[in-house]
């Protein structure tokens, strides 16, 4: 089964599901037209399979589709964005993440 990223607005997170198990999360909060990513993690049992990239891409693609500006406070999301310039026009870098 392919991993699937699902937005859970009630809990303020994107969830990565693999074989009907919660494999990872990317937490966020919305501020008007901005989505602030605060924390991302993949469960230990799912490490080393590229699931971090899957949840990052799924969450960011959804944010772009919804017309939101991405604010990467989470170091993992910030690192992913720095490697994927196709998101650049949708990102507002907080000062501490610009380095």
XYZ file of N, CA and C in Angstrom:
297
model
N 0.844 -1.188 0.000
C 0.000 0.000 0.000
C 0.892 1.255 0.000
N 0.535 2.202 -0.835
C 1.259 3.471 -0.900
C 0.943 4.314 0.331
N 1.942 4.983 0.896
C 1.652 5.885 2.021
C 0.753 7.018 1.555
N -0.090 7.485 2.460
C -1.068 8.520 2.131
C -0.987 9.641 3.163
N -0.971 10.896 2.685
C -0.945 12.059 3.563
C -2.353 12.627 3.650
N -2.825 12.827 4.881
C -4.175 13.317 5.136
C -4.092 14.527 6.059
N -4.818 15.599 5.722
C -4.861 16.776 6.599
C -5.902 16.540 7.686
N -5.514 16.737 8.933
C -6.404 16.608 10.074
C -6.505 17.986 10.722
N -7.461 18.790 10.258
C -7.610 20.160 10.762
C -7.946 20.193 12.248
N -8.698 19.205 12.707
C -9.099 19.177 14.118
C -7.889 19.096 15.049
N -6.870 18.348 14.645
C -5.672 18.202 15.481
C -4.523 19.089 15.005
N -4.731 19.841 13.933
C -3.704 20.751 13.442
C -2.465 20.032 12.957
N -2.680 19.005 12.155
C -1.539 18.255 11.650
C -1.896 17.504 10.373
N -0.842 17.258 9.607
C -0.945 16.338 8.483
C -0.497 14.991 9.014
N -1.174 13.957 8.582
C -0.848 12.615 9.040
C -0.404 11.769 7.845
N 0.613 10.976 8.057
C 1.092 10.042 7.047
C 0.671 8.646 7.484
N -0.144 8.025 6.655
C -0.646 6.689 6.949
C 0.005 5.683 6.008
N 0.483 4.589 6.571
C 1.076 3.500 5.797
C 0.518 2.186 6.335
N -0.076 1.421 5.459
C -0.676 0.141 5.870
C -1.592 0.309 7.076
N -2.418 1.337 7.039
C -3.406 1.642 8.086
C -2.791 1.962 9.444
N -1.515 2.325 9.448
C -0.843 2.756 10.672
C -0.384 4.202 10.511
N -0.492 4.953 11.590
C 0.005 6.322 11.583
C 1.531 6.264 11.595
N 2.135 6.688 10.484
C 3.586 6.583 10.338
C 4.312 7.878 10.669
N 3.612 9.017 10.555
C 4.262 10.292 10.822
C 3.268 11.430 10.857
N 3.749 12.573 11.344
C 2.909 13.769 11.427
C 3.730 15.007 11.086
N 3.036 16.010 10.592
C 3.613 17.344 10.403
C 2.615 18.312 11.032
N 2.974 18.862 12.176
C 2.070 19.747 12.912
C 2.124 21.160 12.349
N 0.982 21.828 12.405
C 0.893 23.189 11.888
C -0.146 23.975 12.669
N -0.087 25.284 12.461
C -1.165 26.165 12.928
C -1.414 27.157 11.794
N -2.631 27.565 11.649
C -2.930 28.542 10.612
C -3.080 29.914 11.255
N -2.630 30.921 10.514
C -2.733 32.319 10.930
C -3.207 33.085 9.705
N -4.509 33.228 9.568
C -5.057 33.890 8.392
C -4.723 33.106 7.139
N -3.964 33.728 6.246
C -3.584 33.087 4.979
C -2.236 32.376 5.065
N -1.746 32.184 6.280
C -0.461 31.516 6.482
C -0.663 30.178 7.176
N 0.208 29.241 6.826
C 0.262 27.967 7.533
C 1.674 27.836 8.087
N 1.767 27.753 9.395
C 3.051 27.709 10.090
C 3.326 26.252 10.482
N 4.354 25.665 9.884
C 4.735 24.299 10.224
C 5.657 24.346 11.432
N 5.285 23.613 12.494
C 5.991 23.707 13.763
C 6.791 22.466 14.137
N 6.379 21.299 13.660
C 7.061 20.062 14.070
C 6.702 18.946 13.087
N 7.704 18.155 12.739
C 7.489 16.997 11.868
C 8.224 15.813 12.468
N 7.578 14.657 12.437
C 8.257 13.449 12.898
C 7.691 12.227 12.181
N 8.550 11.234 12.042
C 8.170 9.940 11.491
C 8.469 8.910 12.557
N 7.537 7.993 12.762
C 7.715 6.962 13.777
C 8.958 6.127 13.531
N 9.586 5.695 14.609
C 10.824 4.931 14.533
C 10.693 3.703 13.630
N 9.578 3.034 13.700
C 9.359 1.825 12.898
C 9.312 2.116 11.407
N 9.127 3.390 11.040
C 8.993 3.767 9.634
C 10.206 4.541 9.109
N 11.217 4.687 9.936
C 12.399 5.441 9.552
C 13.176 4.787 8.419
N 13.909 5.606 7.680
C 14.770 5.103 6.626
C 14.068 4.730 5.336
N 12.807 5.050 5.209
C 12.053 4.701 3.996
C 11.633 5.916 3.177
N 12.145 7.088 3.547
C 11.800 8.294 2.805
C 10.440 8.874 3.165
N 9.867 8.428 4.267
C 8.536 8.903 4.647
C 8.532 10.368 5.056
N 9.664 10.871 5.557
C 9.747 12.295 5.885
C 9.518 13.143 4.649
N 10.143 12.751 3.553
C 9.946 13.469 2.281
C 8.496 13.363 1.811
N 7.888 12.206 2.016
C 6.501 12.003 1.579
C 5.557 12.938 2.331
N 5.702 13.009 3.643
C 4.790 13.867 4.411
C 5.067 15.337 4.134
N 6.332 15.704 3.975
C 6.653 17.106 3.664
C 6.034 17.501 2.331
N 6.241 16.711 1.307
C 5.698 17.036 -0.022
C 4.179 17.074 0.002
N 3.547 16.119 0.660
C 2.085 16.091 0.721
C 1.514 17.299 1.436
N 2.118 17.660 2.566
C 1.641 18.809 3.338
C 1.860 20.116 2.572
N 3.042 20.270 1.996
C 3.347 21.514 1.272
C 2.500 21.645 0.007
N 2.319 20.555 -0.716
C 1.472 20.602 -1.912
C 0.042 20.997 -1.558
N -0.465 20.468 -0.453
C -1.818 20.820 -0.018
C -1.902 22.300 0.343
N -0.902 22.802 1.050
C -0.885 24.220 1.435
C -0.883 25.112 0.195
N -0.079 24.758 -0.799
C -0.021 25.533 -2.037
C -1.366 25.487 -2.757
N -1.958 24.306 -2.857
C -3.268 24.161 -3.506
C -4.329 25.031 -2.833
N -4.210 25.202 -1.525
C -5.179 25.999 -0.774
C -4.847 27.485 -0.791
N -3.748 27.866 -1.461
C -3.373 29.262 -1.590
C -2.773 29.863 -0.336
N -2.216 29.030 0.537
C -1.636 29.515 1.782
C -0.155 29.834 1.619
N 0.325 30.755 2.421
C 1.745 31.061 2.487
C 2.362 30.156 3.544
N 3.437 29.493 3.186
C 4.108 28.531 4.064
C 5.131 29.256 4.932
N 5.063 29.019 6.244
C 6.034 29.570 7.186
C 6.701 28.373 7.878
N 7.962 28.105 7.538
C 8.631 26.913 8.073
C 9.385 27.159 9.378
N 8.710 26.991 10.497
C 9.400 27.041 11.794
C 10.039 25.699 12.115
N 9.502 24.632 11.570
C 10.029 23.286 11.775
C 11.330 23.125 10.981
N 12.425 22.703 11.620
C 13.698 22.547 10.915
C 13.632 21.549 9.752
N 12.862 20.488 9.897
C 12.782 19.505 8.815
C 12.088 20.100 7.591
N 10.969 20.790 7.793
C 10.252 21.419 6.679
C 11.140 22.500 6.049
N 11.848 23.269 6.864
C 12.745 24.302 6.336
C 13.829 23.677 5.461
N 14.422 22.590 5.920
C 15.463 21.917 5.140
C 14.909 21.372 3.834
N 13.704 20.822 3.886
C 13.068 20.303 2.672
C 12.833 21.431 1.668
N 12.337 22.554 2.159
C 12.068 23.692 1.274
C 13.343 24.226 0.627
N 14.428 24.230 1.358
C 15.699 24.717 0.808
C 16.198 23.823 -0.326
N 15.795 22.561 -0.314
C 16.185 21.624 -1.374
C 15.178 21.596 -2.529
N 14.044 22.260 -2.366
C 12.978 22.222 -3.371
C 12.519 23.643 -3.704
N 13.265 24.301 -4.576
C 12.971 25.705 -4.909
C 11.618 25.914 -5.598
N 10.981 24.859 -6.040
C 9.676 25.020 -6.678
C 8.614 25.590 -5.730
N 8.878 25.564 -4.428
C 7.942 26.127 -3.449
C 8.259 27.581 -3.094
N 9.375 28.110 -3.576
C 9.917 29.399 -3.126
C 8.902 30.531 -3.130
N 8.094 30.639 -4.150
C 7.146 31.758 -4.218
C 6.015 31.653 -3.197
N 5.922 30.520 -2.508
C 4.853 30.304 -1.531
C 5.351 30.356 -0.092
N 6.631 30.714 0.092
C 7.253 30.635 1.419
C 7.556 32.022 1.978
N 7.253 32.193 3.252
C 7.694 33.367 4.017
C 8.627 32.828 5.095
N 9.916 33.140 4.940
C 10.916 32.615 5.871
C 10.946 33.425 7.166
N 10.776 32.761 8.314
C 11.015 33.469 9.571
C 12.519 33.737 9.681
N 12.929 34.814 10.337
C 14.351 35.170 10.387
C 15.267 34.032 10.825
N 14.871 33.235 11.810
C 15.728 32.173 12.313
C 15.880 31.004 11.338
N 15.016 30.885 10.345
C 15.072 29.756 9.404
C 15.779 30.110 8.102
N 16.155 31.343 7.890
C 16.740 31.762 6.615
C 18.166 31.292 6.385
N 18.849 30.916 7.424
C 20.268 30.574 7.336
C 20.552 29.444 6.386
